[in-house]
Structures are given as structure tokens and as C-alpha cells.
PDB file of C-alpha atoms in Angstrom:
ATOM      1  CA  UNK A1387      14.231  25.865  -1.106  1.00  0.00           C
ATOM      2  CA  UNK A1388      12.343  28.950  -0.673  1.00  0.00           C
ATOM      3  CA  UNK A1389       8.517  28.731  -0.241  1.00  0.00           C
ATOM      4  CA  UNK A1390       6.334  31.321   0.498  1.00  0.00           C
ATOM      5  CA  UNK A1391       4.481  30.993   4.086  1.00  0.00           C
ATOM      6  CA  UNK A1392       1.211  32.374   2.472  1.00  0.00           C
ATOM      7  CA  UNK A1393       0.839  30.572  -0.512  1.00  0.00           C
ATOM      8  CA  UNK A1394       3.005  27.240   0.035  1.00  0.00           C
ATOM      9  CA  UNK A1395       4.814  25.635  -2.482  1.00  0.00           C
ATOM     10  CA  UNK A1396       2.992  27.162  -5.425  1.00  0.00           C
ATOM     11  CA  UNK A1397       2.221  30.717  -5.850  1.00  0.00           C
ATOM     12  CA  UNK A1398      -1.762  30.137  -6.518  1.00  0.00           C
ATOM     13  CA  UNK A1399      -4.030  27.132  -6.002  1.00  0.00           C
ATOM     14  CA  UNK A1400      -4.241  26.141  -9.698  1.00  0.00           C
ATOM     15  CA  UNK A1401      -0.577  25.338 -10.055  1.00  0.00           C
ATOM     16  CA  UNK A1402      -0.793  22.292  -7.758  1.00  0.00           C
ATOM     17  CA  UNK A1403      -3.004  20.226  -9.929  1.00  0.00           C
ATOM     18  CA  UNK A1404      -1.089  21.257 -13.113  1.00  0.00           C
ATOM     19  CA  UNK A1405       2.142  19.988 -11.151  1.00  0.00           C
ATOM     20  CA  UNK A1406       0.591  16.780 -10.386  1.00  0.00           C
ATOM     21  CA  UNK A1407      -0.276  16.103 -13.950  1.00  0.00           C
ATOM     22  CA  UNK A1408       3.017  17.085 -15.395  1.00  0.00           C
ATOM     23  CA  UNK A1409       4.803  14.970 -12.722  1.00  0.00           C
ATOM     24  CA  UNK A1410       2.324  11.988 -13.793  1.00  0.00           C
ATOM     25  CA  UNK A1411       3.470  12.493 -17.547  1.00  0.00           C
ATOM     26  CA  UNK A1412       6.979  12.528 -16.513  1.00  0.00           C
ATOM     27  CA  UNK A1413       6.953   9.328 -14.327  1.00  0.00           C
ATOM     28  CA  UNK A1414       7.195   5.471 -15.399  1.00  0.00           C
ATOM     29  CA  UNK A1415       3.820   4.880 -17.216  1.00  0.00           C
ATOM     30  CA  UNK A1416       1.135   2.320 -16.334  1.00  0.00           C
ATOM     31  CA  UNK A1417       0.161  -0.212 -19.149  1.00  0.00           C
ATOM     32  CA  UNK A1418      -3.368   0.765 -20.663  1.00  0.00           C
ATOM     33  CA  UNK A1419      -4.932  -2.336 -18.932  1.00  0.00           C
ATOM     34  CA  UNK A1420      -4.176  -1.227 -15.562  1.00  0.00           C
ATOM     35  CA  UNK A1421      -5.513   2.392 -16.346  1.00  0.00           C
ATOM     36  CA  UNK A1422      -8.778   0.891 -18.213  1.00  0.00           C
ATOM     37  CA  UNK A1423      -9.513  -1.427 -15.234  1.00  0.00           C
ATOM     38  CA  UNK A1424      -9.095   1.385 -12.749  1.00  0.00           C
ATOM     39  CA  UNK A1425     -11.520   3.266 -14.541  1.00  0.00           C
ATOM     40  CA  UNK A1426     -13.939   0.552 -14.776  1.00  0.00           C
ATOM     41  CA  UNK A1427     -13.739  -0.169 -10.639  1.00  0.00           C
ATOM     42  CA  UNK A1428     -14.211   3.721 -10.242  1.00  0.00           C
ATOM     43  CA  UNK A1429     -17.398   3.623 -12.356  1.00  0.00           C
ATOM     44  CA  UNK A1430     -19.045   0.535 -10.772  1.00  0.00           C
ATOM     45  CA  UNK A1431     -18.169   0.511  -7.084  1.00  0.00           C
ATOM     46  CA  UNK A1432     -19.248   2.551  -4.503  1.00  0.00           C
ATOM     47  CA  UNK A1433     -16.371   1.913  -2.483  1.00  0.00           C
ATOM     48  CA  UNK A1434     -13.856   2.851  -5.164  1.00  0.00           C
ATOM     49  CA  UNK A1435     -11.971   5.029  -2.707  1.00  0.00           C
ATOM     50  CA  UNK A1436     -10.485   2.012  -1.537  1.00  0.00           C
ATOM     51  CA  UNK A1437      -8.337   1.951  -4.941  1.00  0.00           C
ATOM     52  CA  UNK A1438      -4.572   3.132  -4.958  1.00  0.00           C
ATOM     53  CA  UNK A1439      -4.379   6.187  -7.264  1.00  0.00           C
ATOM     54  CA  UNK A1440      -2.856   5.698 -10.603  1.00  0.00           C
ATOM     55  CA  UNK A1441       0.078   8.186  -9.973  1.00  0.00           C
ATOM     56  CA  UNK A1442       0.338   6.391  -6.598  1.00  0.00           C
ATOM     57  CA  UNK A1443       0.873   3.084  -8.474  1.00  0.00           C
ATOM     58  CA  UNK A1444       3.077   4.621 -10.780  1.00  0.00           C
ATOM     59  CA  UNK A1445       5.382   5.297  -7.696  1.00  0.00           C
ATOM     60  CA  UNK A1446       4.541   1.610  -6.767  1.00  0.00           C
ATOM     61  CA  UNK A1447       6.275   0.303  -9.705  1.00  0.00           C
ATOM     62  CA  UNK A1448       9.522   2.595  -9.534  1.00  0.00           C
ATOM     63  CA  UNK A1449       9.846   1.377  -5.907  1.00  0.00           C
ATOM     64  CA  UNK A1450       9.446  -2.354  -6.801  1.00  0.00           C
ATOM     65  CA  UNK A1451      12.041  -2.151  -9.561  1.00  0.00           C
ATOM     66  CA  UNK A1452      14.525   0.105  -7.775  1.00  0.00           C
ATOM     67  CA  UNK A1453      14.743  -2.646  -5.135  1.00  0.00           C
ATOM     68  CA  UNK A1454      14.699  -5.102  -7.652  1.00  0.00           C
ATOM     69  CA  UNK A1455      11.772  -7.145  -5.778  1.00  0.00           C
ATOM     70  CA  UNK A1456      10.482 -10.418  -7.197  1.00  0.00           C
ATOM     71  CA  UNK A1457       8.538 -11.547  -4.377  1.00  0.00           C
ATOM     72  CA  UNK A1458       5.627  -9.288  -2.994  1.00  0.00           C
ATOM     73  CA  UNK A1459       3.303  -9.904   0.151  1.00  0.00           C
ATOM     74  CA  UNK A1460       0.129  -8.077  -0.255  1.00  0.00           C
ATOM     75  CA  UNK A1461      -2.019  -7.665   2.954  1.00  0.00           C
ATOM     76  CA  UNK A1462      -5.637  -6.395   1.533  1.00  0.00           C
ATOM     77  CA  UNK A1463      -6.472  -7.349  -2.161  1.00  0.00           C
ATOM     78  CA  UNK A1464      -9.644  -5.682  -2.453  1.00  0.00           C
ATOM     79  CA  UNK A1465     -10.554  -6.078  -6.146  1.00  0.00           C
ATOM     80  CA  UNK A1466      -7.105  -6.695  -7.486  1.00  0.00           C
ATOM     81  CA  UNK A1467      -5.884  -3.498  -8.921  1.00  0.00           C
ATOM     82  CA  UNK A1468      -2.670  -3.177  -6.819  1.00  0.00           C
ATOM     83  CA  UNK A1469      -1.814  -6.706  -7.020  1.00  0.00           C
ATOM     84  CA  UNK A1470      -2.189  -6.280 -10.790  1.00  0.00           C
ATOM     85  CA  UNK A1471       0.299  -3.354 -10.540  1.00  0.00           C
ATOM     86  CA  UNK A1472       2.727  -5.336  -8.507  1.00  0.00           C
ATOM     87  CA  UNK A1473       2.685  -7.809 -10.908  1.00  0.00           C
ATOM     88  CA  UNK A1474       3.213  -5.249 -13.888  1.00  0.00           C
ATOM     89  CA  UNK A1475       6.209  -3.946 -11.741  1.00  0.00           C
ATOM     90  CA  UNK A1476       7.968  -7.330 -10.816  1.00  0.00           C
ATOM     91  CA  UNK A1477       7.647  -9.107 -14.066  1.00  0.00           C
ATOM     92  CA  UNK A1478       6.214 -12.583 -15.065  1.00  0.00           C
ATOM     93  CA  UNK A1479       9.366 -14.263 -13.036  1.00  0.00           C
ATOM     94  CA  UNK A1480       8.123 -12.726  -9.832  1.00  0.00           C
ATOM     95  CA  UNK A1481       5.227 -13.703  -7.574  1.00  0.00           C
ATOM     96  CA  UNK A1482       2.893 -12.345  -5.298  1.00  0.00           C
ATOM     97  CA  UNK A1483       1.135 -13.520  -2.298  1.00  0.00           C
ATOM     98  CA  UNK A1484      -2.278 -11.666  -2.013  1.00  0.00           C
ATOM     99  CA  UNK A1485      -4.063 -11.769   1.382  1.00  0.00           C
ATOM    100  CA  UNK A1486      -7.722 -10.990   1.362  1.00  0.00           C
ATOM    101  CA  UNK A1487     -10.642 -11.277   4.060  1.00  0.00           C
ATOM    102  CA  UNK A1488     -13.575 -11.162   1.813  1.00  0.00           C
ATOM    103  CA  UNK A1489     -14.440 -14.042  -0.430  1.00  0.00           C
ATOM    104  CA  UNK A1490     -16.297 -11.852  -2.604  1.00  0.00           C
ATOM    105  CA  UNK A1491     -13.688  -9.560  -3.252  1.00  0.00           C
ATOM    106  CA  UNK A1492     -11.130 -11.981  -3.718  1.00  0.00           C
ATOM    107  CA  UNK A1493     -13.335 -13.814  -6.280  1.00  0.00           C
ATOM    108  CA  UNK A1494     -13.727 -10.511  -8.114  1.00  0.00           C
ATOM    109  CA  UNK A1495     -10.060  -9.732  -8.234  1.00  0.00           C
ATOM    110  CA  UNK A1496      -9.194 -13.202  -9.539  1.00  0.00           C
ATOM    111  CA  UNK A1497     -11.504 -12.865 -12.314  1.00  0.00           C
ATOM    112  CA  UNK A1498     -10.044  -9.695 -13.222  1.00  0.00           C
ATOM    113  CA  UNK A1499      -6.506 -10.867 -13.106  1.00  0.00           C
ATOM    114  CA  UNK A1500      -7.657 -13.688 -15.482  1.00  0.00           C
ATOM    115  CA  UNK A1501      -9.344 -11.671 -17.821  1.00  0.00           C
ATOM    116  CA  UNK A1502      -6.024  -9.396 -17.849  1.00  0.00           C
ATOM    117  CA  UNK A1503      -3.602 -12.501 -18.066  1.00  0.00           C
ATOM    118  CA  UNK A1504      -1.930 -11.654 -14.774  1.00  0.00           C
ATOM    119  CA  UNK A1505      -0.942 -15.497 -13.649  1.00  0.00           C
ATOM    120  CA  UNK A1506       1.713 -14.930 -11.105  1.00  0.00           C
ATOM    121  CA  UNK A1507      -0.610 -14.047  -7.979  1.00  0.00           C
ATOM    122  CA  UNK A1508      -1.660 -16.329  -5.235  1.00  0.00           C
ATOM    123  CA  UNK A1509      -4.902 -15.430  -3.354  1.00  0.00           C
ATOM    124  CA  UNK A1510      -5.306 -16.486   0.126  1.00  0.00           C
ATOM    125  CA  UNK A1511      -8.683 -15.950   1.707  1.00  0.00           C
ATOM    126  CA  UNK A1512      -8.971 -15.540   5.293  1.00  0.00           C
ATOM    127  CA  UNK A1513      -8.041 -12.962   8.472  1.00  0.00           C
ATOM    128  CA  UNK A1514      -4.678 -11.578   7.408  1.00  0.00           C
ATOM    129  CA  UNK A1515      -3.627 -11.878  11.313  1.00  0.00           C
ATOM    130  CA  UNK A1516      -4.038 -15.648  11.067  1.00  0.00           C
ATOM    131  CA  UNK A1517      -2.813 -16.106   7.396  1.00  0.00           C
ATOM    132  CA  UNK A1518       0.318 -14.147   8.007  1.00  0.00           C
ATOM    133  CA  UNK A1519       1.394 -16.415  10.898  1.00  0.00           C
ATOM    134  CA  UNK A1520       1.076 -19.581   8.432  1.00  0.00           C
ATOM    135  CA  UNK A1521       2.961 -18.251   5.796  1.00  0.00           C
ATOM    136  CA  UNK A1522       6.349 -19.923   5.249  1.00  0.00           C
ATOM    137  CA  UNK A1523       7.715 -19.124   1.758  1.00  0.00           C
ATOM    138  CA  UNK A1524      10.448 -20.932   0.394  1.00  0.00           C
ATOM    139  CA  UNK A1525      12.320 -17.610  -0.198  1.00  0.00           C
ATOM    140  CA  UNK A1526      11.625 -14.544   1.756  1.00  0.00           C
ATOM    141  CA  UNK A1527       9.429 -11.520   0.406  1.00  0.00           C
ATOM    142  CA  UNK A1528      11.407  -8.633  -0.742  1.00  0.00           C
ATOM    143  CA  UNK A1529       8.425  -5.895  -0.442  1.00  0.00           C
ATOM    144  CA  UNK A1530       5.144  -6.048   2.019  1.00  0.00           C
ATOM    145  CA  UNK A1531       2.387  -3.959   1.111  1.00  0.00           C
ATOM    146  CA  UNK A1532      -0.185  -3.159   3.881  1.00  0.00           C
ATOM    147  CA  UNK A1533      -3.802  -1.617   2.435  1.00  0.00           C
ATOM    148  CA  UNK A1534      -6.037  -3.527   4.736  1.00  0.00           C
ATOM    149  CA  UNK A1535      -8.276  -2.754   7.709  1.00  0.00           C
ATOM    150  CA  UNK A1536      -6.701   0.130   9.561  1.00  0.00           C
ATOM    151  CA  UNK A1537      -7.259  -1.148  13.064  1.00  0.00           C
ATOM    152  CA  UNK A1538      -5.074  -4.124  12.321  1.00  0.00           C
ATOM    153  CA  UNK A1539      -2.039  -2.378  11.011  1.00  0.00           C
ATOM    154  CA  UNK A1540      -0.152  -2.475  14.235  1.00  0.00           C
ATOM    155  CA  UNK A1541      -0.764  -6.231  14.518  1.00  0.00           C
ATOM    156  CA  UNK A1542       0.442  -6.662  11.014  1.00  0.00           C
ATOM    157  CA  UNK A1543       3.692  -4.827  11.301  1.00  0.00           C
ATOM    158  CA  UNK A1544       4.355  -6.859  14.633  1.00  0.00           C
ATOM    159  CA  UNK A1545       3.579 -10.239  12.712  1.00  0.00           C
ATOM    160  CA  UNK A1546       6.039  -9.229   9.880  1.00  0.00           C
ATOM    161  CA  UNK A1547       8.618  -8.456  12.116  1.00  0.00           C
ATOM    162  CA  UNK A1548       8.184 -11.447  14.618  1.00  0.00           C
ATOM    163  CA  UNK A1549       8.518 -13.833  11.595  1.00  0.00           C
ATOM    164  CA  UNK A1550      11.404 -11.771  10.224  1.00  0.00           C
ATOM    165  CA  UNK A1551      14.163 -12.341  12.907  1.00  0.00           C
ATOM    166  CA  UNK A1552      17.676 -11.695  12.290  1.00  0.00           C
ATOM    167  CA  UNK A1553      19.917 -14.681  11.510  1.00  0.00           C
ATOM    168  CA  UNK A1554      16.746 -17.073  11.341  1.00  0.00           C
ATOM    169  CA  UNK A1555      16.967 -19.897   8.685  1.00  0.00           C
ATOM    170  CA  UNK A1556      13.351 -19.290   7.550  1.00  0.00           C
ATOM    171  CA  UNK A1557      12.013 -15.609   7.780  1.00  0.00           C
ATOM    172  CA  UNK A1558       9.116 -13.798   6.053  1.00  0.00           C
ATOM    173  CA  UNK A1559      10.809 -10.802   4.969  1.00  0.00           C
ATOM    174  CA  UNK A1560      14.613 -10.664   3.595  1.00  0.00           C
ATOM    175  CA  UNK A1561      17.124  -8.129   5.134  1.00  0.00           C
ATOM    176  CA  UNK A1562      16.634  -4.749   3.425  1.00  0.00           C
ATOM    177  CA  UNK A1563      13.118  -5.722   2.366  1.00  0.00           C
ATOM    178  CA  UNK A1564      10.791  -2.753   2.071  1.00  0.00           C
ATOM    179  CA  UNK A1565       7.322  -2.383   3.683  1.00  0.00           C
ATOM    180  CA  UNK A1566       4.813   0.106   2.166  1.00  0.00           C
ATOM    181  CA  UNK A1567       1.615   1.016   4.278  1.00  0.00           C
ATOM    182  CA  UNK A1568      -0.976   3.261   2.459  1.00  0.00           C
ATOM    183  CA  UNK A1569      -3.576   5.487   4.422  1.00  0.00           C
ATOM    184  CA  UNK A1570      -1.509   6.440   7.282  1.00  0.00           C
ATOM    185  CA  UNK A1571      -2.865   9.916   7.804  1.00  0.00           C
ATOM    186  CA  UNK A1572      -6.495   9.093   7.138  1.00  0.00           C
ATOM    187  CA  UNK A1573      -7.526  12.138   5.330  1.00  0.00           C
ATOM    188  CA  UNK A1574      -5.366  14.210   7.207  1.00  0.00           C
ATOM    189  CA  UNK A1575      -7.145  13.463  10.700  1.00  0.00           C
ATOM    190  CA  UNK A1576      -4.139  11.774  12.115  1.00  0.00           C
ATOM    191  CA  UNK A1577      -2.456  14.892  12.185  1.00  0.00           C
ATOM    192  CA  UNK A1578      -4.822  17.621  12.454  1.00  0.00           C
ATOM    193  CA  UNK A1579      -6.853  17.561  15.784  1.00  0.00           C
ATOM    194  CA  UNK A1580      -9.229  20.280  14.605  1.00  0.00           C
ATOM    195  CA  UNK A1581     -10.978  17.995  12.063  1.00  0.00           C
ATOM    196  CA  UNK A1582     -14.102  16.226  13.326  1.00  0.00           C
ATOM    197  CA  UNK A1583     -16.770  13.627  12.399  1.00  0.00           C
ATOM    198  CA  UNK A1584     -18.351  15.963   9.908  1.00  0.00           C
ATOM    199  CA  UNK A1585     -14.929  15.915   7.641  1.00  0.00           C
ATOM    200  CA  UNK A1586     -14.650  12.036   8.123  1.00  0.00           C
ATOM    201  CA  UNK A1587     -15.565  10.799   4.876  1.00  0.00           C
ATOM    202  CA  UNK A1588     -16.016   7.262   5.387  1.00  0.00           C
ATOM    203  CA  UNK A1589     -18.533   5.182   7.684  1.00  0.00           C
ATOM    204  CA  UNK A1590     -15.598   3.240   9.416  1.00  0.00           C
ATOM    205  CA  UNK A1591     -15.010   4.073  13.206  1.00  0.00           C
ATOM    206  CA  UNK A1592     -13.264   7.166  13.077  1.00  0.00           C
ATOM    207  CA  UNK A1593     -11.615   7.047  16.823  1.00  0.00           C
ATOM    208  CA  UNK A1594     -10.566   3.382  16.264  1.00  0.00           C
ATOM    209  CA  UNK A1595      -8.877   3.808  12.846  1.00  0.00           C
ATOM    210  CA  UNK A1596      -6.951   7.209  14.092  1.00  0.00           C
ATOM    211  CA  UNK A1597      -6.016   5.710  17.352  1.00  0.00           C
ATOM    212  CA  UNK A1598      -4.519   2.359  15.566  1.00  0.00           C
ATOM    213  CA  UNK A1599      -3.065   4.506  12.668  1.00  0.00           C
ATOM    214  CA  UNK A1600      -1.059   7.000  15.337  1.00  0.00           C
ATOM    215  CA  UNK A1601      -0.092   3.608  17.146  1.00  0.00           C
ATOM    216  CA  UNK A1602       1.262   2.190  13.537  1.00  0.00           C
ATOM    217  CA  UNK A1603       3.194   5.280  12.731  1.00  0.00           C
ATOM    218  CA  UNK A1604       4.661   5.749  16.288  1.00  0.00           C
ATOM    219  CA  UNK A1605       5.791   2.096  16.127  1.00  0.00           C
ATOM    220  CA  UNK A1606       7.224   2.150  12.630  1.00  0.00           C
ATOM    221  CA  UNK A1607       9.273   5.328  13.680  1.00  0.00           C
ATOM    222  CA  UNK A1608      10.634   4.028  16.835  1.00  0.00           C
ATOM    223  CA  UNK A1609      11.321   0.444  15.761  1.00  0.00           C
ATOM    224  CA  UNK A1610      15.134   0.239  15.694  1.00  0.00           C
ATOM    225  CA  UNK A1611      15.039  -2.555  12.982  1.00  0.00           C
ATOM    226  CA  UNK A1612      13.288  -0.123  10.393  1.00  0.00           C
ATOM    227  CA  UNK A1613      14.427   2.964   8.396  1.00  0.00           C
ATOM    228  CA  UNK A1614      11.155   4.969   7.605  1.00  0.00           C
ATOM    229  CA  UNK A1615      10.214   7.852   5.522  1.00  0.00           C
ATOM    230  CA  UNK A1616       6.819   9.218   5.450  1.00  0.00           C
ATOM    231  CA  UNK A1617       5.081  10.796   2.573  1.00  0.00           C
ATOM    232  CA  UNK A1618       2.401  13.188   3.049  1.00  0.00           C
ATOM    233  CA  UNK A1619       0.994  12.437  -0.415  1.00  0.00           C
ATOM    234  CA  UNK A1620      -2.442  11.034  -1.280  1.00  0.00           C
ATOM    235  CA  UNK A1621      -3.927   9.352   1.887  1.00  0.00           C
ATOM    236  CA  UNK A1622      -0.181   9.232   3.411  1.00  0.00           C
ATOM    237  CA  UNK A1623       2.326   6.462   2.753  1.00  0.00           C
ATOM    238  CA  UNK A1624       4.983   4.905   5.110  1.00  0.00           C
ATOM    239  CA  UNK A1625       8.040   3.380   3.253  1.00  0.00           C
ATOM    240  CA  UNK A1626       9.955   1.370   5.637  1.00  0.00           C
ATOM    241  CA  UNK A1627      13.215  -0.577   5.033  1.00  0.00           C
ATOM    242  CA  UNK A1628      13.811  -3.522   7.152  1.00  0.00           C
ATOM    243  CA  UNK A1629      17.592  -3.125   8.202  1.00  0.00           C
ATOM    244  CA  UNK A1630      18.645  -6.432   9.417  1.00  0.00           C
TER     245      UNK A1630
END
């Protein structure tokens, strides 16, 4: 595809947002209750930047359905929006296990899910690096979604792989399962060393986060058991397929 080196993909800056809106309108839609809950969180929470974007969530629905996913492991529940997206994607006969460190966030998420009649999400409160180790599902998960504390991403990946050994009778992820990891580019700081603290929009430790995300991204790309595609959209997404 031809693209001008001066203008990028589109001939002017205003075309990009129009292309995004057009793409949203021509992609799998989200139900109104998800759109409304997303708007509610945006309006009342100062930390709402932690929400997945609506367009991003449309991709999640498409991914889950494309892989015929019925069992989802979510690492990082926040206020429940993404769990509700996965619930919508897999249907009432599917199930989600959602791990959340904060009891307050877990409570808010459970209240929102009850209000929206989402009843196929099991919430486990605690440090995910410990709760993942304790999981022993009757059937392995089809999809794992990582959207929790960024410094722990490498540890979460290691645990998922460790508990999904080839040929094991009991494993956490099935062969061919998908791992979706959000925020892998951290506002572009992972790839652009010219960006500094003044362009870092959150209070979390920048150096620690960037080191962890680069470690995670490198581990994903070098892991022989994973087939990886990285999307430079939103805050960066890793899509990884567990080969064995």
C-alpha cells in the first residue's frame, strides 16, 4: 500500500478521526447497556483512563467469537466493564473468572454486573500472582485478558505458561488459547526514548512500568510456545496464541 512519508496513512490530520468513527460504525456493535455503563464510569471516576475504549471492546467481542471462546480468565477487573464485554461476547452459556486486587473495585464491579443482569462472572479478590497459582478450572480457559498492574505483566505471563504445560492433564489455558494484553506501549513511551516524564500522564512509576512492559513484550515475541501479533492501536495490544 502506498502511503506518503510526509502525511502518513491519510492526506491530512482530520481524516484519521473520521476513519476511526467510520470503522466503529462498520464493526460489530456493542449493546446499549455497555455504552451507557462506559459513559457513566467516564463521568464519575477520575481514574477512568483505565477503561478499555468502546472501539477496542468491539475488537474484543470479535476476537472472542472468532475463537469460539466460552471460558475467559480476566486479570484485572477494575469496575467490571471489560468483564461485561467478555460476558456479552461469549454469551450466557460461557463463564468468566475475574481477578481483582482491590475489594472496593471488585464490589463496584459486582454491583454493576448485578444491575445489568450479568451473572456468569466469578470474581476472586486478591493478588493475581497468588490467585492465578491457585486456579484449577474443570476445563481450561480459551482466552486470557491481562489488564492489571503493569510491573507484574511478565510474572502473569510466566504463570499462565507454567500452568499450561503441553500434555498436562490439568492446564490453565487450552492449546490454541489466546492471550490479550492491554497497555503494552504505555502512551508510546515503550518505543520512543525521546519522551520524558513531562509527557507521562499517570502517577505510576514510569521507569518501573516501561522496564516491565519491554520485558513482557520481548518475552512474548521470543517465547517459542507463542505466536504473537502486536497492534499499535489505543495504548498497544498484544495478541498471543498459545501454540501447544
